[in-house]
Short mmCIF file of C-alpha atoms in Angstrom, two decimals:
data_model
loop_
_atom_site.label_atom_id
_atom_site.label_comp_id
_atom_site.label_asym_id
_atom_site.label_seq_id
_atom_site.Cartn_x
_atom_site.Cartn_y
_atom_site.Cartn_z
CA MET A 130 50.10 35.31 30.69
CA SER A 131 49.06 31.61 31.17
CA SER A 132 45.85 32.44 32.25
CA VAL A 133 45.42 35.08 29.18
CA ARG A 134 46.50 31.90 26.60
CA ASP A 135 43.89 29.29 28.78
CA THR A 136 40.98 32.23 28.37
CA ARG A 137 41.79 32.41 24.72
CA THR A 138 41.94 28.45 23.99
CA ARG A 139 38.67 27.87 26.02
CA LEU A 140 36.48 30.80 23.78
CA PRO A 141 37.18 29.22 20.18
CA THR A 142 36.17 25.64 21.83
CA ALA A 143 32.95 27.15 23.76
CA ALA A 144 31.71 28.38 20.33
CA ALA A 145 32.45 25.54 18.49
CA ALA A 146 30.45 23.38 21.11
CA VAL A 147 27.31 26.18 20.66
CA VAL A 148 27.46 25.96 17.03
CA ILE A 149 27.25 22.04 17.12
CA ALA A 150 24.35 22.28 19.81
CA VAL A 151 22.48 24.31 17.35
CA LEU A 152 23.11 21.93 14.39
CA SER A 153 21.92 19.12 16.21
CA LEU A 154 18.73 20.86 17.30
CA ALA A 155 17.74 21.63 13.97
CA ALA A 156 18.81 18.19 12.24
CA CYS A 157 16.31 16.89 15.28
CA GLY A 158 13.54 19.37 14.34
CA ASP A 159 13.74 18.51 10.67
CA GLY A 160 13.42 14.89 11.42
CA SER A 161 10.53 15.27 13.43
CA ALA A 162 8.71 17.16 10.83
CA SER A 163 9.66 14.45 8.31
CA GLY A 164 7.87 11.96 10.86
CA LYS A 165 4.86 13.76 11.11
CA TYR A 166 4.50 14.32 6.88
CA ALA A 167 5.21 10.54 6.36
CA LYS A 168 2.46 9.60 8.96
CA SER A 169 0.07 12.02 7.30
CA GLY A 170 1.03 11.04 4.11
CA VAL A 171 -0.52 7.13 4.38
CA GLY A 172 -3.09 6.50 2.32
CA SER A 173 -4.74 4.49 -0.88
CA GLY A 174 -6.78 7.55 -2.21
CA TYR A 175 -9.81 5.51 -1.68
CA ASP A 176 -12.57 5.05 1.15
CA GLY A 177 -13.28 1.63 2.54
CA ASP A 178 -12.57 -1.46 0.89
CA ALA A 179 -12.67 0.08 -2.78
CA PRO A 180 -10.44 -1.40 -5.42
CA THR A 181 -7.22 0.11 -5.57
CA GLY A 182 -6.52 -1.52 -9.53
CA HIS A 183 -9.63 0.42 -11.06
CA SER A 184 -9.72 4.27 -10.85
CA GLY A 185 -13.07 4.66 -12.72
CA GLY A 186 -13.26 8.26 -12.86
CA GLY A 187 -9.77 10.34 -13.02
CA GLY A 188 -9.30 10.07 -9.75
CA ASN A 189 -12.49 11.40 -8.20
CA LYS A 190 -13.59 10.58 -5.10
CA ALA A 191 -16.13 7.48 -5.30
CA VAL A 192 -19.77 7.96 -3.77
CA VAL A 193 -22.04 4.86 -3.00
CA CYS A 194 -24.38 3.96 -6.10
CA GLY A 195 -27.68 5.09 -5.44
CA GLY A 196 -30.21 7.69 -5.63
CA SER A 197 -30.86 9.81 -8.87
CA GLY A 198 -27.05 9.34 -9.79
CA ILE A 199 -28.04 5.62 -11.36
CA LYS A 200 -30.22 3.75 -13.75
CA THR A 201 -31.58 0.42 -12.62
CA VAL A 202 -33.04 -2.14 -15.12
CA ALA A 203 -34.56 -5.64 -14.60
CA ALA A 204 -34.62 -7.94 -17.50
CA PRO A 205 -35.17 -11.85 -17.86
CA VAL A 206 -32.66 -13.49 -19.80
CA ASN A 207 -32.72 -16.99 -21.93
CA ARG A 208 -29.67 -18.70 -20.49
CA PRO A 209 -29.05 -19.36 -17.65
CA VAL A 210 -32.90 -20.42 -17.62
CA ASN A 211 -35.31 -18.45 -14.77
CA HIS A 212 -32.83 -16.10 -14.43
CA MET A 213 -33.15 -12.17 -14.53
CA LEU A 214 -30.32 -9.79 -14.98
CA LEU A 215 -30.11 -6.63 -13.13
CA THR A 216 -27.97 -3.93 -14.80
CA VAL A 217 -27.08 -0.35 -12.70
CA THR A 218 -25.42 1.96 -14.74
CA ASN A 219 -23.86 5.29 -13.50
CA THR A 220 -25.55 8.17 -14.74
CA GLY A 221 -23.66 10.70 -12.33
CA SER A 222 -20.57 12.59 -13.22
CA ALA A 223 -18.32 10.82 -10.51
CA PRO A 224 -17.60 7.33 -9.67
CA CYS A 225 -19.78 5.45 -7.68
CA ASP A 226 -19.43 1.95 -5.88
CA LEU A 227 -21.38 -0.93 -5.69
CA TYR A 228 -21.06 -2.59 -2.18
CA GLY A 229 -22.43 -6.21 -1.48
CA TYR A 230 -25.47 -7.42 -3.76
CA PRO A 231 -28.84 -6.01 -4.36
CA ALA A 232 -31.75 -6.86 -1.46
CA VAL A 233 -34.55 -7.40 -4.09
CA ARG A 234 -38.27 -7.98 -3.07
CA PHE A 235 -40.57 -8.99 -5.35
CA GLY A 236 -44.54 -7.74 -4.70
CA LYS A 237 -45.21 -7.51 -1.23
CA ALA A 238 -42.66 -9.92 -0.07
CA GLN A 239 -41.34 -9.04 3.69
CA SER A 240 -37.99 -10.54 3.34
CA VAL A 241 -35.22 -10.34 0.80
CA PRO A 242 -33.70 -13.80 -1.22
CA PRO A 243 -30.42 -15.18 0.08
CA VAL A 244 -27.11 -14.33 -1.96
CA ASN A 245 -24.79 -16.93 -3.11
CA GLU A 246 -21.79 -16.61 -1.13
CA ASP A 247 -19.65 -18.18 -4.18
CA SER A 248 -20.51 -15.21 -6.42
CA LYS A 249 -18.45 -12.63 -4.01
CA PRO A 250 -15.91 -10.83 -6.32
CA ARG A 251 -12.51 -9.94 -5.02
CA VAL A 252 -12.91 -6.14 -4.93
CA VAL A 253 -15.74 -3.78 -4.85
CA VAL A 254 -17.43 -2.95 -8.00
CA ARG A 255 -16.85 1.00 -9.11
CA LEU A 256 -18.68 2.47 -11.87
CA ALA A 257 -16.78 5.44 -13.71
CA PRO A 258 -19.86 7.35 -15.05
CA GLY A 259 -21.55 6.15 -17.77
CA GLU A 260 -20.28 2.42 -16.77
CA SER A 261 -22.64 -0.42 -16.09
CA GLY A 262 -22.55 -3.10 -12.91
CA TYR A 263 -24.58 -6.33 -12.92
CA ALA A 264 -26.16 -8.77 -10.64
CA ALA A 265 -28.15 -12.21 -11.43
CA VAL A 266 -31.38 -13.26 -9.74
CA ASN A 267 -32.50 -16.91 -9.86
CA LEU A 268 -36.25 -16.58 -10.00
CA SER A 269 -37.09 -20.39 -9.78
CA ALA A 270 -36.03 -23.99 -9.52
CA THR A 271 -35.44 -25.51 -12.78
CA ASP A 272 -36.85 -28.73 -11.75
CA GLY A 273 -39.95 -27.54 -10.59
CA SER A 274 -38.74 -28.53 -6.93
CA GLY A 275 -39.33 -24.97 -5.68
CA THR A 276 -42.43 -24.25 -3.22
CA ASN A 277 -44.74 -21.21 -2.83
CA GLY A 278 -44.59 -20.59 -6.99
CA ARG A 279 -46.33 -17.65 -7.73
CA THR A 280 -46.48 -14.14 -10.33
CA VAL A 281 -45.12 -11.24 -9.54
CA LYS A 282 -45.32 -7.68 -11.06
CA SER A 283 -43.65 -5.19 -9.29
CA LEU A 284 -39.63 -5.33 -8.01
CA ALA A 285 -37.81 -2.98 -5.64
CA VAL A 286 -34.07 -3.14 -5.31
CA THR A 287 -32.14 -1.77 -2.35
CA PHE A 288 -28.42 -1.30 -2.49
CA GLN A 289 -26.03 -1.47 0.15
CA ASP A 290 -23.58 0.97 1.92
CA ARG A 291 -20.16 0.37 2.85
CA ALA A 292 -20.52 -1.11 5.84
CA GLY A 293 -23.06 -3.72 4.08
CA GLU A 294 -25.94 -2.12 5.66
CA ASP A 295 -29.20 -1.29 3.38
CA THR A 296 -29.54 2.11 2.30
CA SER A 297 -32.96 4.02 2.86
CA TRP A 298 -33.44 4.23 -1.10
CA ALA A 299 -34.47 1.61 -3.30
CA ALA A 300 -35.04 1.47 -7.39
CA HIS A 301 -38.04 0.33 -8.71
CA PRO A 302 -37.49 -1.25 -12.53
CA PRO A 303 -40.63 -2.05 -14.39
CA LEU A 304 -41.05 -5.94 -15.11
CA PRO A 305 -42.71 -7.32 -17.92
CA ALA A 306 -46.32 -6.35 -18.33
CA LYS A 307 -47.29 -10.32 -17.94
CA GLY A 308 -45.19 -10.65 -14.59
CA LEU A 309 -42.47 -12.89 -13.45
CA TYR A 310 -42.82 -16.76 -12.04
CA VAL A 311 -40.58 -16.88 -8.77
CA ASP A 312 -40.84 -19.30 -5.93
CA ASP A 313 -38.93 -20.13 -2.63
CA SER A 314 -35.63 -20.79 -4.41
CA LEU A 315 -35.09 -17.14 -4.98
CA SER A 316 -31.41 -16.16 -4.81
CA VAL A 317 -29.36 -13.25 -5.99
CA THR A 318 -25.58 -12.78 -6.82
CA TYR A 319 -23.32 -10.36 -5.70
CA TRP A 320 -22.67 -7.24 -7.84
CA GLN A 321 -20.37 -8.00 -10.74
CA GLN A 322 -18.27 -5.91 -12.87
CA SER A 323 -19.68 -7.58 -16.06
CA MET A 324 -22.45 -9.32 -17.57
CA ASP A 325 -20.77 -12.68 -18.12
CA ASN A 326 -19.82 -12.86 -14.32
CA ALA A 327 -23.04 -12.22 -13.13
CA LEU A 328 -24.82 -14.95 -14.98
CA SER A 329 -22.28 -17.40 -14.43
CA TRP A 330 -23.62 -18.27 -11.20
#
């Protein structure tokens, strides 16, 4: 009788141990799955160093501004003197990012002017469809100290990609028929979200 009672006592105990083991495995499985989900769910929703505070297009993924999706205009301004404003408008259906600064070539120039590092914005300029971004070009020294002055009548504007490299595509906005006077003091600003910011440098 003693052995019978021992057997009856051990059976419920063993069954309980099996149930506890199964529950423990299930809990471990859930934890593992949750860990994988958490890792795969990390992300800001934007690529590269695009701004997180400016959606610019209803959450659509932004592309690099360029090609047939933009319109580029170059126009001299009265203030500041000897300056030209570049305006890029997003004519596409998705938001696009203006990275870095414009690489401008006037006439047959082989090199591009330097950028004013003080004008670098805190975030990448993102343009929703229909929005415009801006950059200013300092054409010549106001005190006449610039060298190699000449009149130019054509312009090529190359854009940068996420890595800061020039793209293979360039815009050719028309210049005034009489041309523009430039010298070796040429410089450009980074792309800006507003016209006022671009012309403040």
